[in-house]
Amino acid sequence: MTDAPKPVTVHDLLKMKQAGERIVVLTCYDALFARLLDASGVDILLVGDSVNQVLAGAETTLSATLEQMIYHTKIVRRGAQMIYHTKIVRRGAERALVVCDMPFLTYQVSPAEAIRNCGRVMAETGCQGVKLEGGRPIADTVRALVDVGIPVMGHLGLTPQSVHALGGYRVQGRDEQTAERLKGDAQGLEEAGAFAVVLELIPAPLASQISKALTIPTIGVGAGPACDGQVLVLHDMLGLNDRFNAKFVKRYAALAQEVREAVALYAAEVREGRYPGPEHSFAK
């Protein structure tokens, strides 16, 4: 009997950065994939508000809500169906650190409301951290959360909850003024106590400068190779979402095509009477 894997903690992530070990992050929305990713050595499972885009077909992440996440988690607990949020992911993961995205307007109103909502997520889901979008404007909120024992991951650059204010999904920090602001935002998040910062869609040289300046890990997505770790949306990386084509995404499989072929074969066998066969049937 092998020993259970040692769970990854926020302190381990800091040690990994100090040792030059790259941190592997993927989004995850259900227990089945949580077990598969955990067994494959993924360090962080990010339960993203991207679930509404990936699984529900929404245009943005803005429609994801705290109540929706809790509702889905309760459905999972009742065993009604496999659904896609933090508690079921926590059940599926033994080693990986599970971080939950806080939805739009669950932390921006006030530090007190952020504590209440983030605390509720931590208590009801069993996750080990929350992720908030924004820089210095939310530093006081991050500090308040950390002060009550809630680990916080930051998120800078292209922040999807601000997609309309940013003018769409485009690279951030290309001009000197924005680049300097992002550097200051990253430093502000570290000073506020964040344990890591996601850098999304920023130029690689800027991401490198920020990564070198911070003592906490940076997790890149479309931010070049110098970040301390990398994250991708699982369904993009597996080629399940084959309609999404972005420069920063590398497809490690082509599962959408495999699914289509498998379903087409199943349909043909059912229609032709070849499935189920004797080996799939019970005599008594």
Short mmCIF file of N, CA and C in Angstrom, two decimals, residues 17 156-157 172-173 178-190 197-200 202-219 223 226-228:
data_model
loop_
_atom_site.label_atom_id
_atom_site.label_comp_id
_atom_site.label_asym_id
_atom_site.label_seq_id
_atom_site.Cartn_x
_atom_site.Cartn_y
_atom_site.Cartn_z
N LYS A 17 8.78 28.25 -6.08
CA LYS A 17 9.35 29.41 -6.78
C LYS A 17 10.81 29.60 -6.38
N LEU A 156 -4.17 39.63 -12.59
CA LEU A 156 -3.89 40.90 -13.26
C LEU A 156 -3.78 40.71 -14.77
N GLY A 157 -3.77 41.84 -15.48
CA GLY A 157 -3.67 41.81 -16.93
C GLY A 157 -5.05 41.83 -17.53
N GLN A 172 -2.92 43.19 -22.52
CA GLN A 172 -2.82 44.37 -21.66
C GLN A 172 -1.34 44.69 -21.37
N GLY A 173 -1.04 45.95 -21.11
CA GLY A 173 0.32 46.33 -20.71
C GLY A 173 1.27 46.57 -21.84
N THR A 178 0.44 51.61 -18.81
CA THR A 178 -0.28 50.44 -18.31
C THR A 178 0.69 49.42 -17.73
N ALA A 179 1.86 49.28 -18.35
CA ALA A 179 2.85 48.34 -17.85
C ALA A 179 3.30 48.73 -16.44
N GLU A 180 3.54 50.01 -16.23
CA GLU A 180 3.95 50.47 -14.90
C GLU A 180 2.83 50.26 -13.88
N ARG A 181 1.60 50.47 -14.31
CA ARG A 181 0.47 50.24 -13.39
C ARG A 181 0.39 48.78 -12.99
N LEU A 182 0.59 47.88 -13.96
CA LEU A 182 0.52 46.45 -13.66
C LEU A 182 1.64 46.03 -12.70
N LYS A 183 2.81 46.62 -12.89
CA LYS A 183 3.91 46.33 -11.96
C LYS A 183 3.54 46.77 -10.54
N GLY A 184 2.96 47.96 -10.44
CA GLY A 184 2.55 48.45 -9.13
C GLY A 184 1.42 47.62 -8.54
N ASP A 185 0.50 47.18 -9.38
CA ASP A 185 -0.60 46.34 -8.91
C ASP A 185 -0.08 45.02 -8.36
N ALA A 186 0.89 44.43 -9.06
CA ALA A 186 1.45 43.16 -8.62
C ALA A 186 2.15 43.32 -7.27
N GLN A 187 2.90 44.40 -7.14
CA GLN A 187 3.59 44.65 -5.88
C GLN A 187 2.58 44.89 -4.76
N GLY A 188 1.50 45.60 -5.08
CA GLY A 188 0.47 45.86 -4.09
C GLY A 188 -0.21 44.60 -3.61
N LEU A 189 -0.44 43.66 -4.52
CA LEU A 189 -1.07 42.40 -4.13
C LEU A 189 -0.14 41.58 -3.23
N GLU A 190 1.14 41.58 -3.56
CA GLU A 190 2.08 40.86 -2.70
C GLU A 190 2.12 41.48 -1.31
N VAL A 197 -0.08 35.27 -8.00
CA VAL A 197 -0.77 36.19 -8.89
C VAL A 197 -0.82 35.59 -10.29
N VAL A 198 -2.03 35.51 -10.84
CA VAL A 198 -2.20 35.12 -12.23
C VAL A 198 -1.94 36.33 -13.11
N LEU A 199 -1.13 36.14 -14.15
CA LEU A 199 -0.85 37.19 -15.14
C LEU A 199 -1.43 36.72 -16.47
N GLU A 200 -2.49 37.38 -16.91
CA GLU A 200 -3.18 36.93 -18.12
C GLU A 200 -3.03 37.93 -19.26
N ILE A 202 -0.49 39.39 -21.05
CA ILE A 202 0.40 40.54 -21.01
C ILE A 202 1.68 40.16 -21.75
N PRO A 203 2.42 41.14 -22.28
CA PRO A 203 3.64 40.82 -23.02
C PRO A 203 4.63 40.01 -22.17
N ALA A 204 5.30 39.08 -22.81
CA ALA A 204 6.24 38.22 -22.10
C ALA A 204 7.33 38.99 -21.35
N PRO A 205 7.93 40.04 -21.94
CA PRO A 205 8.96 40.77 -21.19
C PRO A 205 8.42 41.41 -19.92
N LEU A 206 7.19 41.92 -19.96
CA LEU A 206 6.58 42.52 -18.78
C LEU A 206 6.32 41.45 -17.72
N ALA A 207 5.81 40.30 -18.13
CA ALA A 207 5.57 39.21 -17.20
C ALA A 207 6.86 38.75 -16.54
N SER A 208 7.94 38.76 -17.31
CA SER A 208 9.24 38.38 -16.77
C SER A 208 9.70 39.38 -15.70
N GLN A 209 9.53 40.66 -15.97
CA GLN A 209 9.92 41.69 -15.00
C GLN A 209 9.12 41.55 -13.70
N ILE A 210 7.81 41.33 -13.83
CA ILE A 210 6.97 41.19 -12.65
C ILE A 210 7.35 39.93 -11.87
N SER A 211 7.60 38.85 -12.57
CA SER A 211 7.94 37.59 -11.90
C SER A 211 9.24 37.71 -11.12
N LYS A 212 10.20 38.42 -11.69
CA LYS A 212 11.48 38.60 -11.01
C LYS A 212 11.37 39.55 -9.83
N ALA A 213 10.45 40.49 -9.90
CA ALA A 213 10.31 41.49 -8.84
C ALA A 213 9.56 40.96 -7.62
N LEU A 214 8.72 39.94 -7.83
CA LEU A 214 7.90 39.42 -6.73
C LEU A 214 8.57 38.25 -6.05
N THR A 215 8.28 38.08 -4.77
CA THR A 215 8.73 36.88 -4.06
C THR A 215 7.67 35.78 -4.12
N ILE A 216 6.40 36.16 -4.41
CA ILE A 216 5.35 35.16 -4.56
C ILE A 216 5.30 34.69 -6.00
N PRO A 217 4.76 33.49 -6.25
CA PRO A 217 4.73 32.96 -7.61
C PRO A 217 3.78 33.71 -8.53
N THR A 218 4.15 33.77 -9.80
CA THR A 218 3.26 34.25 -10.85
C THR A 218 2.82 33.06 -11.69
N ILE A 219 1.55 33.06 -12.06
CA ILE A 219 0.99 31.99 -12.89
C ILE A 219 0.55 32.61 -14.20
N ALA A 223 1.16 34.82 -21.09
CA ALA A 223 2.10 35.79 -20.54
C ALA A 223 3.55 35.33 -20.70
N ALA A 226 8.38 33.04 -18.77
CA ALA A 226 9.16 33.41 -17.59
C ALA A 226 8.37 33.38 -16.29
N CYS A 227 7.04 33.15 -16.36
CA CYS A 227 6.24 33.07 -15.14
C CYS A 227 6.64 31.82 -14.36
N ASP A 228 6.31 31.82 -13.07
CA ASP A 228 6.69 30.69 -12.21
C ASP A 228 5.81 29.47 -12.42
#
